[in-house]
Short mmCIF file of C-alpha atoms in Angstrom, two decimals:
data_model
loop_
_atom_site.label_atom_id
_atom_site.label_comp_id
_atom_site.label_asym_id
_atom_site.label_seq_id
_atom_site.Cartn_x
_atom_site.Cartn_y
_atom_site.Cartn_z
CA UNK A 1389 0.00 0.00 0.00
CA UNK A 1390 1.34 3.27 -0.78
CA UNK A 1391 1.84 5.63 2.15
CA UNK A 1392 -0.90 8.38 0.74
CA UNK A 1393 -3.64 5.70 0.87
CA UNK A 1394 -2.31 4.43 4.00
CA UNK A 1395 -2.87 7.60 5.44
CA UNK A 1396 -6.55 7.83 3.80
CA UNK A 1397 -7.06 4.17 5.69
CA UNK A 1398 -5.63 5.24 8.66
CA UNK A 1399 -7.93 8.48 9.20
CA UNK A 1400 -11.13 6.75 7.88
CA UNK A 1401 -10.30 3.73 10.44
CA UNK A 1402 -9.98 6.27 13.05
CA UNK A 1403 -13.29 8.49 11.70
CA UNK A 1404 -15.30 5.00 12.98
CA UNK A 1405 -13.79 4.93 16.12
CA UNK A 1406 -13.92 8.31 17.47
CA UNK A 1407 -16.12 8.73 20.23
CA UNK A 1408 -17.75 11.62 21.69
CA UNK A 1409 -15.24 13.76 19.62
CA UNK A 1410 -16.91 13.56 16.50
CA UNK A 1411 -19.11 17.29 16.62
CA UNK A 1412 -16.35 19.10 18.57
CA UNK A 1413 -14.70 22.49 16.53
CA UNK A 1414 -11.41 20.24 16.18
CA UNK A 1415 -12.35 17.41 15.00
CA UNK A 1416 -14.59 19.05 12.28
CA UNK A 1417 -11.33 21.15 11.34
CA UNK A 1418 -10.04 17.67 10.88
CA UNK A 1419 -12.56 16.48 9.34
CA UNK A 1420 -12.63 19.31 6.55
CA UNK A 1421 -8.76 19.01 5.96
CA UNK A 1422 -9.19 15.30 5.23
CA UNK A 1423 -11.51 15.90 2.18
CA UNK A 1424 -9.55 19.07 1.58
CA UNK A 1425 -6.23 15.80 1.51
CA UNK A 1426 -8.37 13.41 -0.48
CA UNK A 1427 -9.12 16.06 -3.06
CA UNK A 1428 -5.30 17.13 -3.15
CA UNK A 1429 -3.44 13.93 -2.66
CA UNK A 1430 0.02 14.46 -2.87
CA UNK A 1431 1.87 16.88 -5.44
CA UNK A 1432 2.26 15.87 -8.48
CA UNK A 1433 5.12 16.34 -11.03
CA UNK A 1434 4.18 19.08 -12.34
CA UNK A 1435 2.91 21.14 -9.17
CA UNK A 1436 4.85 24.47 -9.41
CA UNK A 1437 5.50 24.29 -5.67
CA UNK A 1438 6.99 21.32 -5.63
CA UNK A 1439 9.11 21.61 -8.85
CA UNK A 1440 12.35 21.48 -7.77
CA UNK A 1441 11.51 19.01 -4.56
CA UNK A 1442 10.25 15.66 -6.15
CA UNK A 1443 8.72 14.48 -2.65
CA UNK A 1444 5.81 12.56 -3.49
CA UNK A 1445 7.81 9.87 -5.45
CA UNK A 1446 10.62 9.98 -2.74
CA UNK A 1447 8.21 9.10 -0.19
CA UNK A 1448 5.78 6.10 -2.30
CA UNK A 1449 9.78 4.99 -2.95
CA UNK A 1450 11.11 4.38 0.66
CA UNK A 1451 8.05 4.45 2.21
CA UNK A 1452 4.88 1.22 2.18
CA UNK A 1453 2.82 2.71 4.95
CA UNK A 1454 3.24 0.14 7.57
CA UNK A 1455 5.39 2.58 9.22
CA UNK A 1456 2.20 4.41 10.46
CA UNK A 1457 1.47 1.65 13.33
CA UNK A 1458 5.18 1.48 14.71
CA UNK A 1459 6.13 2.07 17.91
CA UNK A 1460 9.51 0.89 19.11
CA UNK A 1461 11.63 2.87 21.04
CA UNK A 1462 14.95 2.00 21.46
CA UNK A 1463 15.49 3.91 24.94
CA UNK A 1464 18.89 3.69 25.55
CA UNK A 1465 20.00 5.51 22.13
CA UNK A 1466 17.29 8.36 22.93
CA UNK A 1467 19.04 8.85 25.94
CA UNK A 1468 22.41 8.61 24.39
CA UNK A 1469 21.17 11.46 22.03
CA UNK A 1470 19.69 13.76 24.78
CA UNK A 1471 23.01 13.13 27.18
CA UNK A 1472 25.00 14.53 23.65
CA UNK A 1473 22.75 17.45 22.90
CA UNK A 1474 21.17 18.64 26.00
CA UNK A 1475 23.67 20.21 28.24
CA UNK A 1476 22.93 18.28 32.31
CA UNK A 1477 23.14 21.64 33.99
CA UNK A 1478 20.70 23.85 31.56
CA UNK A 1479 17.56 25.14 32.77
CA UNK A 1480 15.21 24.34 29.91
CA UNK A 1481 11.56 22.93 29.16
CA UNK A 1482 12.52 19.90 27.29
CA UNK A 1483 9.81 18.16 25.58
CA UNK A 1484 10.68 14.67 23.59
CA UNK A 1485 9.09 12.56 20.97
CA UNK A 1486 9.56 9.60 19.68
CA UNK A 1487 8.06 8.42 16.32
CA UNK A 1488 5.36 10.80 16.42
CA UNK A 1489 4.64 9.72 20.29
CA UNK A 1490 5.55 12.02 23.53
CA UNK A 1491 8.06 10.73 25.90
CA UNK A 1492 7.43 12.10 29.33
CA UNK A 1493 10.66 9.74 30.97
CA UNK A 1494 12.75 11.73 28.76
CA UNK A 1495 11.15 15.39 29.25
CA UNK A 1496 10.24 18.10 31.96
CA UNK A 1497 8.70 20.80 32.50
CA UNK A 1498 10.88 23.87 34.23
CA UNK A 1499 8.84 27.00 33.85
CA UNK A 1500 7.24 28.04 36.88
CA UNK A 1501 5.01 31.63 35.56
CA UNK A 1502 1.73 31.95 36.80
CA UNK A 1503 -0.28 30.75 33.99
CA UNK A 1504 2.59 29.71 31.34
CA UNK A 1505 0.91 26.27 30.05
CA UNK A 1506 3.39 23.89 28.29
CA UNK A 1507 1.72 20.27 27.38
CA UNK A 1508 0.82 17.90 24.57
CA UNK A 1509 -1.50 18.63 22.42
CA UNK A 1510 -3.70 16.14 22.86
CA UNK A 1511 -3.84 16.64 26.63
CA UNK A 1512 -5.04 20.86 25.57
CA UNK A 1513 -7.79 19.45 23.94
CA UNK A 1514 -8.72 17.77 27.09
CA UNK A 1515 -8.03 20.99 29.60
CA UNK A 1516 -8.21 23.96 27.43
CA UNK A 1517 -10.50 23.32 24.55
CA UNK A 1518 -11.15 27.08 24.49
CA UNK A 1519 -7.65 27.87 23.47
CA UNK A 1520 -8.16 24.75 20.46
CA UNK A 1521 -10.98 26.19 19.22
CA UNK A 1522 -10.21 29.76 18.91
CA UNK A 1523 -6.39 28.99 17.24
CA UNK A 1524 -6.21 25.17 16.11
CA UNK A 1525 -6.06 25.42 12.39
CA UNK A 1526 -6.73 29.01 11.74
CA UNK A 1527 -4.25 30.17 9.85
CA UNK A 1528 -2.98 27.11 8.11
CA UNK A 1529 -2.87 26.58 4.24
CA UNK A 1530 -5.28 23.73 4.28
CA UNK A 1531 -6.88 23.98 0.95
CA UNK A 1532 -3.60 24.45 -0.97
CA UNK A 1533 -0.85 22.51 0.20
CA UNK A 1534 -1.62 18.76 0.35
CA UNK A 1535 1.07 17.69 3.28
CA UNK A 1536 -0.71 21.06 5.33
CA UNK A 1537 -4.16 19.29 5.22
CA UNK A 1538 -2.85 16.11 6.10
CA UNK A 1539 -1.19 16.80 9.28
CA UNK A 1540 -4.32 18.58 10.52
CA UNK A 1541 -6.50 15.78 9.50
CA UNK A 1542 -4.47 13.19 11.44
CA UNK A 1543 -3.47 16.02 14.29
CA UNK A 1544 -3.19 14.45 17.94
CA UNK A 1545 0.20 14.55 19.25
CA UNK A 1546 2.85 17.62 19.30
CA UNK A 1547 3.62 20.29 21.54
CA UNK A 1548 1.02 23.35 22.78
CA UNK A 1549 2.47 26.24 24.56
CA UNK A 1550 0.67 29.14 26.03
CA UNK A 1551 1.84 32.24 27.36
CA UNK A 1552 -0.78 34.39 28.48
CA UNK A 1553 -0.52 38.18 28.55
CA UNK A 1554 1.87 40.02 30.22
CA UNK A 1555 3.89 36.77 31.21
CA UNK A 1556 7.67 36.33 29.85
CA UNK A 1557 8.89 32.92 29.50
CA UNK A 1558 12.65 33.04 30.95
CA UNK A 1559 13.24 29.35 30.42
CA UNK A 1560 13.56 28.39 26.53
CA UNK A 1561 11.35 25.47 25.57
CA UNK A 1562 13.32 22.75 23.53
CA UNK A 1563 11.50 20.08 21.68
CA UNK A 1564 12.75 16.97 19.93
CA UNK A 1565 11.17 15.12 17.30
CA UNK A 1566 13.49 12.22 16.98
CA UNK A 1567 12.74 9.26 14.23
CA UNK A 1568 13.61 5.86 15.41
CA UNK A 1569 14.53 3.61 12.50
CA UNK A 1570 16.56 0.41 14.69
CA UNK A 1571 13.01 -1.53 13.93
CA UNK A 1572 12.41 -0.25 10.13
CA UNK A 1573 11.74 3.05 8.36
CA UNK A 1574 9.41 5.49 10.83
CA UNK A 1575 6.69 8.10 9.89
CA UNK A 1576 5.53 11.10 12.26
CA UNK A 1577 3.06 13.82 12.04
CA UNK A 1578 3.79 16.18 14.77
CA UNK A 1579 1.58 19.22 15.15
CA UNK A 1580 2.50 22.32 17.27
CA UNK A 1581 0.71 25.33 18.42
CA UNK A 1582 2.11 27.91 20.25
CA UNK A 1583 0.44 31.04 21.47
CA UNK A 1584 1.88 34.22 22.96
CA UNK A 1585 -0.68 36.32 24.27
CA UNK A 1586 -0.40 40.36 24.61
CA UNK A 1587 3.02 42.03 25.62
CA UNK A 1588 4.38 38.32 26.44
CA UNK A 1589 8.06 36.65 25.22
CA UNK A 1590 8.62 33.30 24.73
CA UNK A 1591 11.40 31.12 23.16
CA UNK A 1592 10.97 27.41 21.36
CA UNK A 1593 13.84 25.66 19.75
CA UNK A 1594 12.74 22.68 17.91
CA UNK A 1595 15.20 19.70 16.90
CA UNK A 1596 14.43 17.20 14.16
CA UNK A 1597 16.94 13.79 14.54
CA UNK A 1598 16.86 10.45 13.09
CA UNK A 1599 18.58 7.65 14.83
CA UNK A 1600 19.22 4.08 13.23
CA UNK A 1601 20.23 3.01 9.45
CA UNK A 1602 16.79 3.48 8.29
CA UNK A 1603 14.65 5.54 6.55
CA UNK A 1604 12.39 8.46 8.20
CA UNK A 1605 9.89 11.09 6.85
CA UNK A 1606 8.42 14.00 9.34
CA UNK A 1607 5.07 16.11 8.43
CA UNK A 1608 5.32 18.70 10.78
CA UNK A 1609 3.04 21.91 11.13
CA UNK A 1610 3.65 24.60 13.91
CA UNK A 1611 1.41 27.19 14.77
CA UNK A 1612 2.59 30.42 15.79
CA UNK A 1613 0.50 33.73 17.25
CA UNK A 1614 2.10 36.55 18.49
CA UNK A 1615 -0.40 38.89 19.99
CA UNK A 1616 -0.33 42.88 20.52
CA UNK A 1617 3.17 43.77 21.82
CA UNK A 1618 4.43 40.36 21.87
CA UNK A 1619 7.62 38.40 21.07
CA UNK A 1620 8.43 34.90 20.00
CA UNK A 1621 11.86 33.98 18.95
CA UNK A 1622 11.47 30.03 16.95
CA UNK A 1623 14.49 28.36 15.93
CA UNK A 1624 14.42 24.92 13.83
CA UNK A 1625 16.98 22.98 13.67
CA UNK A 1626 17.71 19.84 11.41
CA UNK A 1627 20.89 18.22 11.77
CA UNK A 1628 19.39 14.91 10.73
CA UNK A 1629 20.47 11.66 8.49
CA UNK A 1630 20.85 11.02 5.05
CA UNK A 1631 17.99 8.80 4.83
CA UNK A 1632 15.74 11.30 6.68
CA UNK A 1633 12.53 12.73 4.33
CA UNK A 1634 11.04 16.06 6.09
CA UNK A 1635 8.02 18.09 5.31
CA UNK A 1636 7.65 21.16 7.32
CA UNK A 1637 4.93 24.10 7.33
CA UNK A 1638 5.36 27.30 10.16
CA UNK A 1639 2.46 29.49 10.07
CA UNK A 1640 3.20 32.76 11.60
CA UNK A 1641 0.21 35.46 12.82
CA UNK A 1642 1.43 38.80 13.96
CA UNK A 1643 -0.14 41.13 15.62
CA UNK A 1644 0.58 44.95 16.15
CA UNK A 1645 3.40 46.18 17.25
CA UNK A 1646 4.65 42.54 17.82
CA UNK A 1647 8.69 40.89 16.92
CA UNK A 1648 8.95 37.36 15.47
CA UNK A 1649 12.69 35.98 14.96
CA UNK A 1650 12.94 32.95 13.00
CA UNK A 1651 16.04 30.72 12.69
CA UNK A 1652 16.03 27.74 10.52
CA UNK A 1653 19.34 25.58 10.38
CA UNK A 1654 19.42 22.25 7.93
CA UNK A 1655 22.64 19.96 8.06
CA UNK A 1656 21.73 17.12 5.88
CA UNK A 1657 18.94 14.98 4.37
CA UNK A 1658 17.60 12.72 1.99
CA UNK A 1659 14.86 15.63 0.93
CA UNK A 1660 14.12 18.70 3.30
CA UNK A 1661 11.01 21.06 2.93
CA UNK A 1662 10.52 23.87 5.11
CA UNK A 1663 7.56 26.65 4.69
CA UNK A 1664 7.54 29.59 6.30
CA UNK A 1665 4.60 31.91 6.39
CA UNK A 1666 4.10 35.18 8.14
CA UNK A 1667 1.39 37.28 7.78
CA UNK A 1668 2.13 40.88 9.25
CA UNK A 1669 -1.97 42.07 10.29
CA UNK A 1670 -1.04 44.91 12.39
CA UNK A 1671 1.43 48.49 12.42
CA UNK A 1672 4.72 48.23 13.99
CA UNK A 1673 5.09 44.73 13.57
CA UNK A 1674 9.05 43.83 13.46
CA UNK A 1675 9.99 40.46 11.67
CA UNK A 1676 13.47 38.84 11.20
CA UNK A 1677 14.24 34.93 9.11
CA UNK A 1678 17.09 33.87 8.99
CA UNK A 1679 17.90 30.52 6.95
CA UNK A 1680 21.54 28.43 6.58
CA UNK A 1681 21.49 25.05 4.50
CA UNK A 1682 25.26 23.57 4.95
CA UNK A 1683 24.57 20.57 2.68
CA UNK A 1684 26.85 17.62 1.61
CA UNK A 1685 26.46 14.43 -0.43
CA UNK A 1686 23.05 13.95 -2.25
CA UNK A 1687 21.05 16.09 0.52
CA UNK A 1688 18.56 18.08 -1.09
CA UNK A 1689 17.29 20.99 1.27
CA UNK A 1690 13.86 23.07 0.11
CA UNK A 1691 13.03 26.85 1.63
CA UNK A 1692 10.27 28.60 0.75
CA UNK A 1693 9.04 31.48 2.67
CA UNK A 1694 6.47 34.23 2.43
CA UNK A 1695 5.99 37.10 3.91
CA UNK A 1696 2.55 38.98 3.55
CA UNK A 1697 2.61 42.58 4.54
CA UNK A 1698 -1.36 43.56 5.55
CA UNK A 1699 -1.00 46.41 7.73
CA UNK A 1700 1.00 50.02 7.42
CA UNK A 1701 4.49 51.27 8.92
CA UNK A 1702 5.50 47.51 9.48
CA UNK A 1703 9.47 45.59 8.76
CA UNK A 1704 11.01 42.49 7.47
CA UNK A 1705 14.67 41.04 7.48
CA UNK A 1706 15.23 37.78 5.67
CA UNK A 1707 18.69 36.75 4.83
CA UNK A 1708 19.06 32.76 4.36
CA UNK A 1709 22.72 31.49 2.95
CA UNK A 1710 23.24 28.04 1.51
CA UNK A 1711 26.65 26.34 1.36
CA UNK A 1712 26.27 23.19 -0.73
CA UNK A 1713 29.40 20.74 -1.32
CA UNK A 1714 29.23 16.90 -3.33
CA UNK A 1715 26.35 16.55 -5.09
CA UNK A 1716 24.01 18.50 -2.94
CA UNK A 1717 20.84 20.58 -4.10
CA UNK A 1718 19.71 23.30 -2.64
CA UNK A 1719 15.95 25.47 -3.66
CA UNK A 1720 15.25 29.14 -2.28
CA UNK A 1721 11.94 30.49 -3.02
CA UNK A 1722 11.10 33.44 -0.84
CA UNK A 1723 7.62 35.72 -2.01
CA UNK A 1724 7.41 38.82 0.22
CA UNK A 1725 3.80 40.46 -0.44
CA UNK A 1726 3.02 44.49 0.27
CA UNK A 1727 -1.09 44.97 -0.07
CA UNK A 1728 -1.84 48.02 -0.93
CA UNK A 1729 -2.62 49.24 2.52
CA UNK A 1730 0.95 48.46 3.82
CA UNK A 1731 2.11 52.02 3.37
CA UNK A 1732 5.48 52.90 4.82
CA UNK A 1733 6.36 49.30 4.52
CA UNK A 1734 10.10 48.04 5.09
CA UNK A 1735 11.24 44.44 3.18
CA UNK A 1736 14.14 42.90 3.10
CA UNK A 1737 15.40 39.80 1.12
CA UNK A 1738 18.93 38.11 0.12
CA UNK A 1739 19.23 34.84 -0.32
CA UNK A 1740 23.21 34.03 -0.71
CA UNK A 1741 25.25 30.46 -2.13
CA UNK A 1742 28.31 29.07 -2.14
CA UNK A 1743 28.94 26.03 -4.96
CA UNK A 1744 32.06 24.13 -3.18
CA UNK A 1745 31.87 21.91 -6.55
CA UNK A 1746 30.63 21.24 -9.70
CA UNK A 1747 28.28 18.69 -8.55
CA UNK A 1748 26.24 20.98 -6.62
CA UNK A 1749 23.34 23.12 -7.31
CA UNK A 1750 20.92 25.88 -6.67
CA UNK A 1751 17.67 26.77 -7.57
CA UNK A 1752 17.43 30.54 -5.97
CA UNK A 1753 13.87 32.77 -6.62
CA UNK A 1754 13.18 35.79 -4.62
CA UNK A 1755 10.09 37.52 -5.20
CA UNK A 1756 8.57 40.87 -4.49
CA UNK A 1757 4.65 41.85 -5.27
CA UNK A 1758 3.79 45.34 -4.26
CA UNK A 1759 0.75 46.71 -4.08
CA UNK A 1760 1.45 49.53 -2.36
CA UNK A 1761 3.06 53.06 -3.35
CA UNK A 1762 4.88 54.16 -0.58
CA UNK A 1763 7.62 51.35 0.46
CA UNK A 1764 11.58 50.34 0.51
CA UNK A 1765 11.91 46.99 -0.45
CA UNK A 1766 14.59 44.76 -1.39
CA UNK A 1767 15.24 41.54 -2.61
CA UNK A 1768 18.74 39.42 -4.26
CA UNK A 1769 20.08 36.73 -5.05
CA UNK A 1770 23.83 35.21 -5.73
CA UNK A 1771 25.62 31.93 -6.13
CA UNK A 1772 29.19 31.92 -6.82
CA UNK A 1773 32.32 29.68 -5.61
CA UNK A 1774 34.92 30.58 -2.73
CA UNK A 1775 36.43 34.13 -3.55
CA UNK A 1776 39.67 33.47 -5.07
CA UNK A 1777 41.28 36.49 -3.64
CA UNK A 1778 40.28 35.96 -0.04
CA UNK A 1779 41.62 32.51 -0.74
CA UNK A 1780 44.71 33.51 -1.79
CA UNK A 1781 45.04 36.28 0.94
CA UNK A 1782 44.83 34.02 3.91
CA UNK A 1783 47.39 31.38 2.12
CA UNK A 1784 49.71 33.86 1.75
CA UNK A 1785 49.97 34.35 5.83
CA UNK A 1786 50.78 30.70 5.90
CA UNK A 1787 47.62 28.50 5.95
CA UNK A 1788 46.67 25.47 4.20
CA UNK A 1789 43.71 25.25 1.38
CA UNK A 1790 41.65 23.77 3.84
CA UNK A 1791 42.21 25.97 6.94
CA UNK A 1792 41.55 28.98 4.78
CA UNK A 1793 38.64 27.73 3.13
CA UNK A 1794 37.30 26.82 6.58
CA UNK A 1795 37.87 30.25 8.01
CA UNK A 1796 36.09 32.01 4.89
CA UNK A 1797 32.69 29.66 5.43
CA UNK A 1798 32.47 30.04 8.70
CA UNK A 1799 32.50 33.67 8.45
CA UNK A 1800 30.17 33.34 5.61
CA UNK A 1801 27.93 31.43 8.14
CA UNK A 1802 28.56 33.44 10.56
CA UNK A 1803 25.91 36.21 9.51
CA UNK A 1804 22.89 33.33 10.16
CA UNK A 1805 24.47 31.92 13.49
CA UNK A 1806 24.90 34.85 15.52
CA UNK A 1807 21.05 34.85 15.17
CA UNK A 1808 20.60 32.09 17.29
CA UNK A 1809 19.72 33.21 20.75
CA UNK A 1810 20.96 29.82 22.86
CA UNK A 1811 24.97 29.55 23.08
CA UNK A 1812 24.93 25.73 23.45
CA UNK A 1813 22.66 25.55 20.48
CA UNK A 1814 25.06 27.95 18.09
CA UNK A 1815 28.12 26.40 19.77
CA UNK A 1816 26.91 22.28 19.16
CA UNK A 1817 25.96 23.68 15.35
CA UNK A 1818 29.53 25.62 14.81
CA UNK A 1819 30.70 21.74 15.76
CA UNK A 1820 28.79 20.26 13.35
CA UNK A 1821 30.56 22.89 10.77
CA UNK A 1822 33.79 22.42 12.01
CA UNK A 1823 33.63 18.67 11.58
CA UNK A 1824 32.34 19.17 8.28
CA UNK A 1825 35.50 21.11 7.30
CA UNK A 1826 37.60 18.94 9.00
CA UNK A 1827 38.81 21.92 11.08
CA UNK A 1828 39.14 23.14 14.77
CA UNK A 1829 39.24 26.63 15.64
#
């Protein structure tokens, strides 16, 4: 059976089983994205979205759809993971999942405001079905985007976190989505919502891993909604494997005079989608994306982002850089949108690569649609090869090929990691770098 009518057996087995749940506001926003799935199914060839990112025949190739009843854990590599990546002496919520399933051995909860609510989602339903019904699937792209409607129509586990107003979140919230492949290839469909109420901060990180030889594929959909005066800083992170298959949708809702900061980091991967959306619906709103693919081999790493400017007097940053060596791919597509009310609007775009071979490739398209009269806005592209003059500069003071070609990427990184708000996080990445330029600084 092929994993997209899997899924359609899967949610229709579950439709018949459902009890008591069946007329509630979320599972009829379930309900919808299922037909809105059935009548999609997954892109096709020629779907301009998916033009350069051939996912649908990546994922009926690895993938038979017995993954979706899995559920072994191997606990003593999760731990070995968490003991290398989560520092013993940080104060952090840490929320883990395994194959789609939370973890509470391997997680905790830290933060101690008044208020501050940090659970599954599934167990939000149960306690705060007022806060599911007025955000769960609001904003999301149900209707157009086939792998959107599909994690809302099988949506029961991920993370919900709630600040309400006037509360700041000191301690980060860290969330792991780790694939287990020791039994066989592994399927998850984590879905997040995260809600930062009036002239309140908070701080996620979340972590995408595979452990094992086999293959895994992620559908994951977060939520975000910053309210009046409010801040959220999100950073994803996907060091991944090679074998691992990732489709990923963050849905951004700002408010007035409200800051988002967005940091998305990929390492490596069989085939990596990330969408990000932001829609800007008030004045004053402040929003910064930040993007760095460092790809090697035959990973193949997909951005697309879009930024849609509603309201007047309003500003966006977005600067993602892609280093790709072997025969990696990478694809940019980043749409920024001014409506014709967004007067004194301020954009921002540059999407820069580095080609470390001839192997390697780029598909780069940054887009601008203004509607509007009265606005700065920006947008580039480049893709070159190592500057041969910088190159030769630093040799000339004694170093090797290597070391100098080391010391001009990381500084050519260096404009996306000094983004990233958590040391240990920046630090364990810069790691990753260094051992990918067989360097040490």
């Amino acid at each position: 059976m092929s994993l997209e009518q899997a899924f359609i057996t899967y949610i229709k087995d579950r439709e018949e089983t459902i009890n008591g749940q069946g007329d509630s506001a979320w599972h009829q926003r379930r309900r919808a994205a299922f037909a809105d799935f059935e009548k999609l199914g997954f892109p096709a060839k020629k779907d301009e979205e998916y033009r350069y990112t051939p996912i649908s025949r990546a994922l009926e190739r690895e993938f038979d759809g017995n993954e979706l009843t899995k559920s072994n854990v191997d606990t003593q590599a999760v731990q070995g993971l968490l003991d290398r990546v989560v520092p013993s002496d940080l104060s952090a919520n840490v929320l883990v999942y395994v194959n789609g399933a939370f973890q509470p051995s391997f997680s905790r909860i830290e933060s101690a405001e008044e208020g501050v609510v940090i659970t599954t989602l599934s167990q939000a339903y149960q306690n705060h079905s007022e806060l599911i019904d007025r955000y769960f699937a609001q904003q999301t792209a149900d209707q157009s985007d086939s792998f959107v409607a599909l994690n809302t129509a099988v949506a029961q586990e991920g993370l919900f976190v709630y600040a309400p107003k006037n509360t700041v979140v000191e301690t980060p919230v860290l969330v792991y989505f780790i694939s287990d492949t020791s039994a066989g290839a592994s399927v998850g469909s984590p879905r997040n919502l995260y809600i930062a109420e009036q002239s309140s901060k908070l701080s996620v990180i979340e972590s995408f891993y595979t452990l094992g030889s086999g293959a895994s594929y992620q559908n994951a959909v977060s939520e975000i909604w910053v309210d009046a005066n409010a801040s959220v800083y999100y950073n994803k992170l996907q060091p991944e494997s090679e074998k691992a298959y990732h489709t990923g949708t963050t849905e951004v809702y700002q408010a007035r005079d409200s800051r988002f900061t967005g940091v998305t980091v990929s390492l490596q991967g069989a085939m990596l989608r990330n969408n990000l959306n932001i829609a800007l619906d008030g004045e004053n709103c402040e929003s910064h994306m930040y993007g760095l693919y460092m790809l090697d081999g035959k990973s193949h790493v997909d951005n697309h982002t879009a930024v849609d400017h509603r309201k007047p007097n309003s500003y966006s940053n977005e600067l993602y850089k892609g280093i790709m060596d072997d025969y990696s791919k990478g694809v940019f597509n980043g749409k920024i949108y001014v409506r014709q009310d967004a007067q004194k609007t301020n954009a921002f775009q540059s999407n820069a690569n580095i080609l470390l071979t001839d192997n390697a490739s780029i598909n780069t398209k940054p887009q601008l649609e203004i509607w509007a009269d009265d606005v700065k806005c920006s947008h580039g592209a480049t893709t070159g090869q190592i500057d041969k003059e910088q190159l030769f500069y630093l040799r000339a003071r004694g170093m090797s090929k290597d070391q100098a070609t080391a010391i001009l990427l990381r500084a050519f990184a260096g404009d996306v990691l000094e983004n990233i708000e958590l040391d240990f996080v920046r630090h364990q990445i810069e790691a990753v770098i260094d051992q990918r330029l067989n360097t040490n600084f």
